[in-house]
Coordinates of C-alpha atoms and ligand atoms in Angstrom, one line a residue:
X15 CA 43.1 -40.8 -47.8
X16 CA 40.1 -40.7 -45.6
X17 CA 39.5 -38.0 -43.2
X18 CA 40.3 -38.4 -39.3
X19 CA 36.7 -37.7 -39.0
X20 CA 35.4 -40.6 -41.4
X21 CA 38.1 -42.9 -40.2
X22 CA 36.8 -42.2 -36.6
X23 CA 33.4 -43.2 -37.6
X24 CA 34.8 -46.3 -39.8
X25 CA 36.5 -47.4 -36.4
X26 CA 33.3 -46.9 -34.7
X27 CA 31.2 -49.0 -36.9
X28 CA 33.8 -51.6 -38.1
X29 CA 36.6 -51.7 -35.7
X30 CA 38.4 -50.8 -39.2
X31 CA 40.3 -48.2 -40.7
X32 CA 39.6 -47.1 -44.5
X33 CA 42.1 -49.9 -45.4
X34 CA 40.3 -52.6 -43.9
X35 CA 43.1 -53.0 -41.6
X36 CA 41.5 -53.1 -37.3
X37 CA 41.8 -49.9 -35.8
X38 CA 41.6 -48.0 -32.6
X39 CA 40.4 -44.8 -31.8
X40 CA 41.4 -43.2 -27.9
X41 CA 37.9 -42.1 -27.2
X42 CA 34.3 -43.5 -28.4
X43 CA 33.0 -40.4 -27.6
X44 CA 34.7 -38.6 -30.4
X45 CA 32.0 -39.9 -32.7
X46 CA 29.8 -37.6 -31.1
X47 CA 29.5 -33.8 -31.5
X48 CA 31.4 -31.0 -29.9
X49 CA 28.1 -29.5 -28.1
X50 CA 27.8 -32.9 -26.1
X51 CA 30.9 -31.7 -24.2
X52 CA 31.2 -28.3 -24.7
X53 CA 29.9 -27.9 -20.9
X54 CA 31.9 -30.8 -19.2
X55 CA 34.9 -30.2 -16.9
X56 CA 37.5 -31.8 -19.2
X57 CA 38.5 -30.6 -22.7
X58 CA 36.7 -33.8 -24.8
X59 CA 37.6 -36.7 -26.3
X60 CA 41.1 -36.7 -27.7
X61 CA 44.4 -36.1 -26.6
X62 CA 44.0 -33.7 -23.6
X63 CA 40.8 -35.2 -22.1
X64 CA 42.4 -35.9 -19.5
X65 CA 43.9 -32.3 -18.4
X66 CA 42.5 -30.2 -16.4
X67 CA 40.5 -27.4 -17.4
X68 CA 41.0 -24.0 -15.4
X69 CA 37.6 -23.1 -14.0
X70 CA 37.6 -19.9 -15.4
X71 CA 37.9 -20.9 -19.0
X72 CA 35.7 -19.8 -22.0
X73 CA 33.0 -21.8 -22.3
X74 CA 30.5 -22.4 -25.5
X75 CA 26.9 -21.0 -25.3
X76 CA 24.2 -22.2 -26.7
X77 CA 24.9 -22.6 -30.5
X78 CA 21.0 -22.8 -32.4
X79 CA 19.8 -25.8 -32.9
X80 CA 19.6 -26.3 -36.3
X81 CA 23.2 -25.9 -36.7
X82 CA 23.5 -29.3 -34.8
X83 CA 21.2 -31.3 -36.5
X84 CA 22.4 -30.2 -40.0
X85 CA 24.5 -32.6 -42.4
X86 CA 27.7 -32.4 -43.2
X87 CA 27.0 -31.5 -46.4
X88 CA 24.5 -29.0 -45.7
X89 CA 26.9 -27.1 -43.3
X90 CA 29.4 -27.3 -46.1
X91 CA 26.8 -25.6 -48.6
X92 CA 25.7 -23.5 -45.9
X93 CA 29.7 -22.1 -45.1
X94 CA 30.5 -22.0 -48.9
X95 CA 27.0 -19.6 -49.5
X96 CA 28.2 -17.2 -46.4
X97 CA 31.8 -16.8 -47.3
X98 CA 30.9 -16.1 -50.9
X99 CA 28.4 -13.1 -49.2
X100 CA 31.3 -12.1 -47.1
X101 CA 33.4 -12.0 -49.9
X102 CA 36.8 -10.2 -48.7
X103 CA 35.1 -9.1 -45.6
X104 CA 36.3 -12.3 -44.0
X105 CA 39.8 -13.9 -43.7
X106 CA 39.2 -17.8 -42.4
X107 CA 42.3 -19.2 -41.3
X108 CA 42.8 -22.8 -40.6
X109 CA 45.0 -24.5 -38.1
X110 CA 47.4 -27.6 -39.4
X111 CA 46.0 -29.8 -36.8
X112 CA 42.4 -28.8 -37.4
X113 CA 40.1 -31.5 -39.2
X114 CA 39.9 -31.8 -43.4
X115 CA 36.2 -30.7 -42.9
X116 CA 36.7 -27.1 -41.6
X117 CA 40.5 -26.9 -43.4
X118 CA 38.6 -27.1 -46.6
X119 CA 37.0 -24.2 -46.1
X120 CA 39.8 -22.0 -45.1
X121 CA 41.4 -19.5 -47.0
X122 CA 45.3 -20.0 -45.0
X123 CA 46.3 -23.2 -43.8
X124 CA 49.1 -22.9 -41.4
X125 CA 50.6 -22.8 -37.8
X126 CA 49.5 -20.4 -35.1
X127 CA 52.3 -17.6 -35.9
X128 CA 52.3 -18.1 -39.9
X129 CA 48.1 -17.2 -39.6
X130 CA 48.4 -14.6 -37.7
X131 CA 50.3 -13.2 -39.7
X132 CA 48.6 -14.5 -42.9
X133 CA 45.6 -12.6 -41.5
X134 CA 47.7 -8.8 -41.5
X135 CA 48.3 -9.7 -45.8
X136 CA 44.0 -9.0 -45.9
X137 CA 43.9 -5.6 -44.5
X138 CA 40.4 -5.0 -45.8
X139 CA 39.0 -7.8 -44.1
X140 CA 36.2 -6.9 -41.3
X141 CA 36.6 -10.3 -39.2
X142 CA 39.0 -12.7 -39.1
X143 CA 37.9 -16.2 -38.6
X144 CA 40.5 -18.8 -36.2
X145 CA 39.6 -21.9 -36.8
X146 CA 42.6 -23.0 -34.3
X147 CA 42.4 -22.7 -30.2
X148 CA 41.9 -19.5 -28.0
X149 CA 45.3 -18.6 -27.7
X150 CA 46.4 -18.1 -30.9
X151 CA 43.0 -15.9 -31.6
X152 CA 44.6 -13.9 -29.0
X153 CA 47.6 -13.8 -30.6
X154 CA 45.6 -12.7 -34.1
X155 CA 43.7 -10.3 -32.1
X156 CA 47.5 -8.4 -30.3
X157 CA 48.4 -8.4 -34.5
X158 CA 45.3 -7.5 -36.0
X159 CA 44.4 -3.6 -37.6
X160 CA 42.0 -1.7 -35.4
X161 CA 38.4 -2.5 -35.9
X162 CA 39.0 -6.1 -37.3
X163 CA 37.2 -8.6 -35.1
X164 CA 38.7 -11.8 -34.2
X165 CA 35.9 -15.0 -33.9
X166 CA 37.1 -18.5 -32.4
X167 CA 34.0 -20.5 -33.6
X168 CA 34.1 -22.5 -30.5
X169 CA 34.9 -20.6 -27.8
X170 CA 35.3 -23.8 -25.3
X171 CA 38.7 -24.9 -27.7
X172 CA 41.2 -23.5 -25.4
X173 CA 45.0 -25.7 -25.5
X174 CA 45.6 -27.6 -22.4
X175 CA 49.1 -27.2 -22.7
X176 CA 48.3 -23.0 -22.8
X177 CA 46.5 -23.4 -20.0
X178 CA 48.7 -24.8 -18.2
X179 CA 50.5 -21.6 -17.1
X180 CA 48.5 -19.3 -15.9
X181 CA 49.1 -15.1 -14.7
X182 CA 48.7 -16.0 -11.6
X183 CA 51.1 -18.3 -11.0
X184 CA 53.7 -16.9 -13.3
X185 CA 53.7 -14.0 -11.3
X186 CA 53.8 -15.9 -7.8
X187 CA 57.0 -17.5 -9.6
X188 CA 58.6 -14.9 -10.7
X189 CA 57.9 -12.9 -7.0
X190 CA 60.2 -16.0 -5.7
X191 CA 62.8 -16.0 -8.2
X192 CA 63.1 -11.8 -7.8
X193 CA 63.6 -12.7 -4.3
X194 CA 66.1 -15.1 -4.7
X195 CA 68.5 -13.6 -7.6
X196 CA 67.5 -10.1 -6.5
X197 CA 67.3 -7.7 -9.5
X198 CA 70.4 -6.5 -10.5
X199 CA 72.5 -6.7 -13.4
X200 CA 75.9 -8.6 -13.1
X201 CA 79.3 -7.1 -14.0
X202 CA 78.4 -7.9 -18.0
X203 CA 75.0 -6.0 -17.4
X204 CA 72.7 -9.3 -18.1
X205 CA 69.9 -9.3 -16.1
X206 CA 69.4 -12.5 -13.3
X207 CA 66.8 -14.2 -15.5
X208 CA 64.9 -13.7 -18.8
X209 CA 61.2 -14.7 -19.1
X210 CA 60.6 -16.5 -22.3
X211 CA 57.2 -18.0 -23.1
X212 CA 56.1 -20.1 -26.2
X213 CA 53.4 -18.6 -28.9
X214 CA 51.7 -21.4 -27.0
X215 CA 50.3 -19.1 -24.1
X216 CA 47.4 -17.0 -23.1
X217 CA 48.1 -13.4 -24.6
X218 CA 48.4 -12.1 -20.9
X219 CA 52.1 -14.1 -20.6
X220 CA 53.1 -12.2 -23.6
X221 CA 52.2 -9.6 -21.9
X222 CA 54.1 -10.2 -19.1
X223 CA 57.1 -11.1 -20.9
X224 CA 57.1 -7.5 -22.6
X225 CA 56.8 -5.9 -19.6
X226 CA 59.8 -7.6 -18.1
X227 CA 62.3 -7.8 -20.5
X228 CA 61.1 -11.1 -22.1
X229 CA 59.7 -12.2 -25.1
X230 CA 58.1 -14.9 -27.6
X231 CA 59.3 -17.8 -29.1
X232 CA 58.0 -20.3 -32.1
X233 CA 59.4 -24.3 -32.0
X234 CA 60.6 -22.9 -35.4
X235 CA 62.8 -20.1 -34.0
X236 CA 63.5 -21.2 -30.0
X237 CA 66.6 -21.7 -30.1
X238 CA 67.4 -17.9 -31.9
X239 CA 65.3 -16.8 -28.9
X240 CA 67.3 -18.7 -26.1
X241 CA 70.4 -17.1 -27.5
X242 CA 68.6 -13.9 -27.3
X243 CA 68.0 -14.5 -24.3
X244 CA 71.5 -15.1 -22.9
X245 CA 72.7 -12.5 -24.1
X246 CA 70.3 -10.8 -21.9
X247 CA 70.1 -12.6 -19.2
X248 CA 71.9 -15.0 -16.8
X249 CA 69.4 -17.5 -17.0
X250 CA 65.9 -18.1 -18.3
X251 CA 62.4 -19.1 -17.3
X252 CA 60.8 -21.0 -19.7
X253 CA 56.8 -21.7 -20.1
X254 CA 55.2 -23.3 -20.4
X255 CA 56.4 -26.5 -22.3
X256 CA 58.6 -28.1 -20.4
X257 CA 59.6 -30.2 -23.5
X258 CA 60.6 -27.5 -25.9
X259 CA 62.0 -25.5 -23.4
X260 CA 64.4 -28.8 -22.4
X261 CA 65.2 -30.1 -26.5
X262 CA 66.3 -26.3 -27.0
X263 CA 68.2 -26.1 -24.6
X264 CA 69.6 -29.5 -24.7
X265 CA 70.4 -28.6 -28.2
X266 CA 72.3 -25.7 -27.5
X267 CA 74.4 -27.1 -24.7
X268 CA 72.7 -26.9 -21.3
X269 CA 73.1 -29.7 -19.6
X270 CA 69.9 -31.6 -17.8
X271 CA 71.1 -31.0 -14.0
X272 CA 71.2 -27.0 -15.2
X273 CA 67.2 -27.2 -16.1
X274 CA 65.1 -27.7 -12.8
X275 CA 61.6 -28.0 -13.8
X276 CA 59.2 -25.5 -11.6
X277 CA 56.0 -26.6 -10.0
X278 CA 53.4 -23.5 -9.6
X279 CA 52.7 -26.1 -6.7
X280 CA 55.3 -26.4 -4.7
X281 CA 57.5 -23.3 -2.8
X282 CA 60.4 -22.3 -5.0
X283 CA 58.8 -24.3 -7.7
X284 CA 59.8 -27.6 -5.5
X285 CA 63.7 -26.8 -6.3
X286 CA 66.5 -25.9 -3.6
X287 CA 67.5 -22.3 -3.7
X288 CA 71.1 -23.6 -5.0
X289 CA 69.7 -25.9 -7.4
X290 CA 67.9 -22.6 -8.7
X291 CA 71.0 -20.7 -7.9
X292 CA 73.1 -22.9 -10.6
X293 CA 70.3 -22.9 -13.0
X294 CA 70.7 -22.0 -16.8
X295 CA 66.9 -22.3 -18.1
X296 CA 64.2 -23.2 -15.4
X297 CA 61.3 -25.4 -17.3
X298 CA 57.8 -24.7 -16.3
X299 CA 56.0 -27.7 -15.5
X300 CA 53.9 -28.1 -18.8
X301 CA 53.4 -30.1 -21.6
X302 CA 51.2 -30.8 -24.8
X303 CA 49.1 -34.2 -24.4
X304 CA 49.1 -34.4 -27.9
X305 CA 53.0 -34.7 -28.4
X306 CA 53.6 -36.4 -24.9
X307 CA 51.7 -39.6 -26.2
X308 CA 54.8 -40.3 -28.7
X309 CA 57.3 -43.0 -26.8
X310 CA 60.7 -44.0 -28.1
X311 CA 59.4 -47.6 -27.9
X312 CA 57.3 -46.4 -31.2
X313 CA 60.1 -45.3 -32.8
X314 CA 61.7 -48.3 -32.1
X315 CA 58.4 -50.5 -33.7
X316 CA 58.3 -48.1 -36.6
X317 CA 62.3 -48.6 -37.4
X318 CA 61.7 -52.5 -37.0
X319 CA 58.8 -52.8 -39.5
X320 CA 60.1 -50.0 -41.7
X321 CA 63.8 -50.6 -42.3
X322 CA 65.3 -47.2 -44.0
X323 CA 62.5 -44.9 -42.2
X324 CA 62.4 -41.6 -41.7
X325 CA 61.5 -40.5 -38.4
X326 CA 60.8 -36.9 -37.9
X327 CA 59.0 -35.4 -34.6
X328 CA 58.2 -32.7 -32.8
X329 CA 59.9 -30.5 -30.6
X330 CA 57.2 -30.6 -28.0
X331 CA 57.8 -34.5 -27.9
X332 CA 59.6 -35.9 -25.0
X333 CA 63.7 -35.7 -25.1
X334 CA 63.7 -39.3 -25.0
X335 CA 61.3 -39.5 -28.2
X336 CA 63.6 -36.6 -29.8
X337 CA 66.5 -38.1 -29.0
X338 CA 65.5 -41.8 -30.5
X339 CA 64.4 -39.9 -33.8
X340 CA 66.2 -39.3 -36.8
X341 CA 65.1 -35.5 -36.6
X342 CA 63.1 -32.8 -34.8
X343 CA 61.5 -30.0 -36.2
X344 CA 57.9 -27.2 -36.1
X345 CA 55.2 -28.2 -38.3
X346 CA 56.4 -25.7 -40.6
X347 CA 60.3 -28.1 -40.6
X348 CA 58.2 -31.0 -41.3
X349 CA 56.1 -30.2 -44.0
X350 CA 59.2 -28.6 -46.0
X351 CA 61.1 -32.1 -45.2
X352 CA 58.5 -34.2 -46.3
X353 CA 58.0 -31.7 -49.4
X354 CA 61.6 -31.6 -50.4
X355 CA 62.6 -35.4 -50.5
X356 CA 63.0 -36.2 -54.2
X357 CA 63.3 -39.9 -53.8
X358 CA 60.4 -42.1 -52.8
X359 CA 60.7 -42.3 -48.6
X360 CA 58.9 -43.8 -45.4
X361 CA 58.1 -40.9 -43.5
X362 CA 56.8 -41.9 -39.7
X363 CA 55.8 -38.7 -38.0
X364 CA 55.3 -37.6 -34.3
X365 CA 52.7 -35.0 -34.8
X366 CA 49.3 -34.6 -34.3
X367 CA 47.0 -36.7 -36.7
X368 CA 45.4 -34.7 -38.7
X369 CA 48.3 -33.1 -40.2
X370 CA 50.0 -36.2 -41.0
X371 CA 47.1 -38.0 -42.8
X372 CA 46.9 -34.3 -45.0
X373 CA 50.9 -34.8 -45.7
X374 CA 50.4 -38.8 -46.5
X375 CA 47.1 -37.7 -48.9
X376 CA 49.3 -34.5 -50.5
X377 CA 52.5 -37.0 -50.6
X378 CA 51.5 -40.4 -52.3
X379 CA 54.9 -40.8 -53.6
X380 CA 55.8 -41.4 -50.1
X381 CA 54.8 -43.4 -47.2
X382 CA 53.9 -41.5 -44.3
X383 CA 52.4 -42.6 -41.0
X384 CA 51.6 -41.5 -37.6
X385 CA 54.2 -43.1 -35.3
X386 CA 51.1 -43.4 -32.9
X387 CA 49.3 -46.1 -34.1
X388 CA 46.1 -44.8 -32.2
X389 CA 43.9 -42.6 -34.1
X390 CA 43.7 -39.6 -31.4
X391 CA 43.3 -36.2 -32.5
X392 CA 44.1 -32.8 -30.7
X393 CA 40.7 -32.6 -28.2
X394 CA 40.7 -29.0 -28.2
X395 CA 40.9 -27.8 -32.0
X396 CA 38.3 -31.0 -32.8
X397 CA 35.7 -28.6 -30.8
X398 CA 35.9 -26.4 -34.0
X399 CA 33.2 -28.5 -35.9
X400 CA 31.6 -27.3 -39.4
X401 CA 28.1 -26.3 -37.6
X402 CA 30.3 -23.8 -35.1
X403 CA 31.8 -22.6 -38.7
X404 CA 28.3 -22.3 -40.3
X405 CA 27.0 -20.6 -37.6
X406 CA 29.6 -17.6 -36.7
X407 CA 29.7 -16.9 -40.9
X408 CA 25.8 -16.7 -40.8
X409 CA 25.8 -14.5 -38.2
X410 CA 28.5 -12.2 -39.7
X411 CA 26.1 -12.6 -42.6
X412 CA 23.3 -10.9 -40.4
X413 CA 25.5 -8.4 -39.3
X414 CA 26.3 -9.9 -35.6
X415 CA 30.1 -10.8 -34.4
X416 CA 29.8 -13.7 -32.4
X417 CA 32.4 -15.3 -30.2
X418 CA 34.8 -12.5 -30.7
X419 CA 38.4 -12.4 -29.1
X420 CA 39.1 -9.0 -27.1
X421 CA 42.6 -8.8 -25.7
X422 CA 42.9 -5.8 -22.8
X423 CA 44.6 -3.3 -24.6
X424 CA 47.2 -2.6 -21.8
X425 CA 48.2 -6.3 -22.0
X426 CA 48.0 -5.8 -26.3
X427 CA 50.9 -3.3 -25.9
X428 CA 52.9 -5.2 -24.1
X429 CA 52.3 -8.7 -26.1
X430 CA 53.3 -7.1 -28.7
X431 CA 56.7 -5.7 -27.7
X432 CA 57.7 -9.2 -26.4
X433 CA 56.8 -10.4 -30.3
X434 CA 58.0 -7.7 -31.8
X435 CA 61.8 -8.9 -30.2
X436 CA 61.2 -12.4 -31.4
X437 CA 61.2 -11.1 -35.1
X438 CA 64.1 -8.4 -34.5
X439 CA 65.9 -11.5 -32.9
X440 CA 68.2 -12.9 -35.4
X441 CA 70.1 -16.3 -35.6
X442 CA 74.2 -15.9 -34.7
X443 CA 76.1 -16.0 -38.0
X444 CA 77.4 -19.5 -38.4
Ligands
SF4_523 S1 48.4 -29.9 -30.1 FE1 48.9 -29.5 -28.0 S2 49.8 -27.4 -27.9 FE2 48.7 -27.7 -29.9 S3 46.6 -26.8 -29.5 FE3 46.5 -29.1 -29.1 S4 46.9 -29.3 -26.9 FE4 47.6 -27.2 -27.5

């Protein structure tokens, strides 16, 4: 199967996919290369163009010249020659949503959590290499050995959704709910509310989380962590995807009216004090673009033209898109699914794109198909282009560390007591 790069410049020249069949793409401009947008206000052509950016967000520098008027193939040489140099000096992990052109070249292929901690089974390398978005080179960085050096090759690929919550307003929310529940422990000692954040957030919210009593959760293990949490805690706030946060919880029991949503906007998140009063898990306002562009109305389509699909999604879909599919599951659930059917199966698949083109090409004995019939890849890990590769291996080459990932070492500590609970957390015996 062609990659979502080549099919993106098939669509652009013929309107066609590699099948012949007419195609769309969601932006024209992701024919064109990362550095053409690395400075504008939105995060590029894909999925989240349309988010906003925080202001104070990493932005790319100047990257050399060469680097962008080099082709494909000579970047590929040119990353092939600098790793070999490197040898076991580097570690380059690769992202599941990341394109075929930079997951070729990486030595782990997985989701944010399973890298990072990929990257701690090659103690002896110097740098580790993310070819993901910024928060999960954070998240390497709050795991990593002292001395090794985390590089994000493009430091503009942040993740909208990550973004989304920010210190600042975390804090200002949880000033409001202290003053509200007050901070004392009820007759069963659990606390008034439990801060629980997804890996999907800036490394200063996992921070914040250790420091008050909170901690980390994966879409693989969120609902381990929400009973963790309830044990703990009379209630939870959960950022910043509203959608996991809600199919967890959902999952377990809560019921809708017991989830208020909070909006860093809005007083009291925009919720009556009883409303917050009665709440079980309080959902920040965020959400992924990527997964949010999934509608039951494509399930529906993909269940008329496909009688006997198999319709798996994500977690960070919408409840009504989890609800109208036959499963929901991580990247991690999805992959083993796929890999573990024995008979011949339509698989359609609410992920992002590149991922389920790599399943369909690994899995020919099966059908499998994006239930978006758009090709519209994640805008932020399609900043990390082969010449942003190329260059930060060449430079590790020369002896430089470029774009490197520093977390505070006060908010390290802290990170890392709020994932270290998320692995001592353990599922309730059935
Ligand atoms: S797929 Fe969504 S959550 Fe994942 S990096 Fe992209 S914007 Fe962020």
């Amino acid at each position: 199967m062609a990659s979502v790069d080549t099919t993106i410049q098939l669509i652009r020249t013929t309107g066609r996919n590699a099948r012949g069949e007419v195609q769309e793409a969601c932006s024209p401009a992701l024919a064109r290369g990362p550095w053409d947008f690395d400075g504008v206000v939105q995060y590029g052509p894909g999925s989240s163009m349309h988010d906003r950016i925080p202001a104070d967000s990493p932005r790319q520098g100047a990257i050399p010249e060469e680097y962008k008027l080099a082709s494909t193939e000579e970047l590929h040489e040119r990353i092939r020659a600098a790793k070999e140099a490197l040898g076991d000096r580097v570690v380059v992990l690769g992202h599941f949503y990341q394109r075929d052109e930079i997951v070729q070249h990486a030595d782990f292929l997985g989701d944010s959590f399973q890298l990072a901690n990929a990257a701690q089974t090659v103690p002896n390398a110097e740098a580790i290499v993310f070819c993901g978005v910024h928060f999960m080179a954070e998240t390497a960085d709050v795991l990593a050995r002292e001395g090794q050096a985390v590089i994000l090759p493009n430091l503009a690929a942040g993740c909208s959704m990550a973004d989304m919550a920010d210190i600042d307003s975390v804090e200002e929310a949880w000033a409001q709910l202290e003053a509200l529940y007050g901070t004392e422990p009820d007759a069963e000692g659990r606390a008034p509310i439990i801060p629980v954040t997804y890996m999907n957030s800036s490394a200063a919210l996992k921070g914040f989380c250790g420091r008050h009593g909170g901690i980390v959760c994966t879409s693989s293990n969120a609902e381990t962590v929400l009973e963790w949490a309830f044990e703990r805690g009379q209630r939870v706030l959960f950022f910043p995807d509203q959608h996991l946060g809600r199919n967890t919880a959902k999952r377990m029991g809560v019921p809708l009216e017991r989830m208020p949503m909070w909006n860093p906007r809005k007083p009291l998140g925009g919720n009556s004090g009883d409303d917050l009063l009665d709440a079980k898990v309080v959902l920040w306002h965020g959400f992924c673009s990527v997964h949010k562009r999934f509608t039951p109305a494509q399930v529906a389509q993909a269940r008329a033209e496909h009688p006997g699909v198999r319709v798996i999604v994500h977690p960070e879909c919408p409840m009504e898109v989890v609800d109208a599919a036959d499963e929901a599951g991580s990247t991690d659930y999805i992959r083993r699914a796929v890999e573990a059917a024995t008979e011949p199966t339509t698989f359609a698949i609410g992920t992002e794109i590149n991922m389920v083109n790599r399943l369909a090409a690994e899995f020919p004995q099966h059908e499998i198909f994006c239930l978006d019939p758009v090709v519209c890849p994640c805008s932020t890990m399609y900043r990390i282009h082969p010449g942003y590769l190329a260059w930060v291996l060449e430079e590790l080459v020369a002896g430089n560390v470029v774009n490197r990932i520093e977390v505070d070492d006060t908010v390290k500590a802290d990170a890392r007591v709020a994932l270290e609970r998320m692995l001592a957390a353990k599922p309730k015996a059935a």
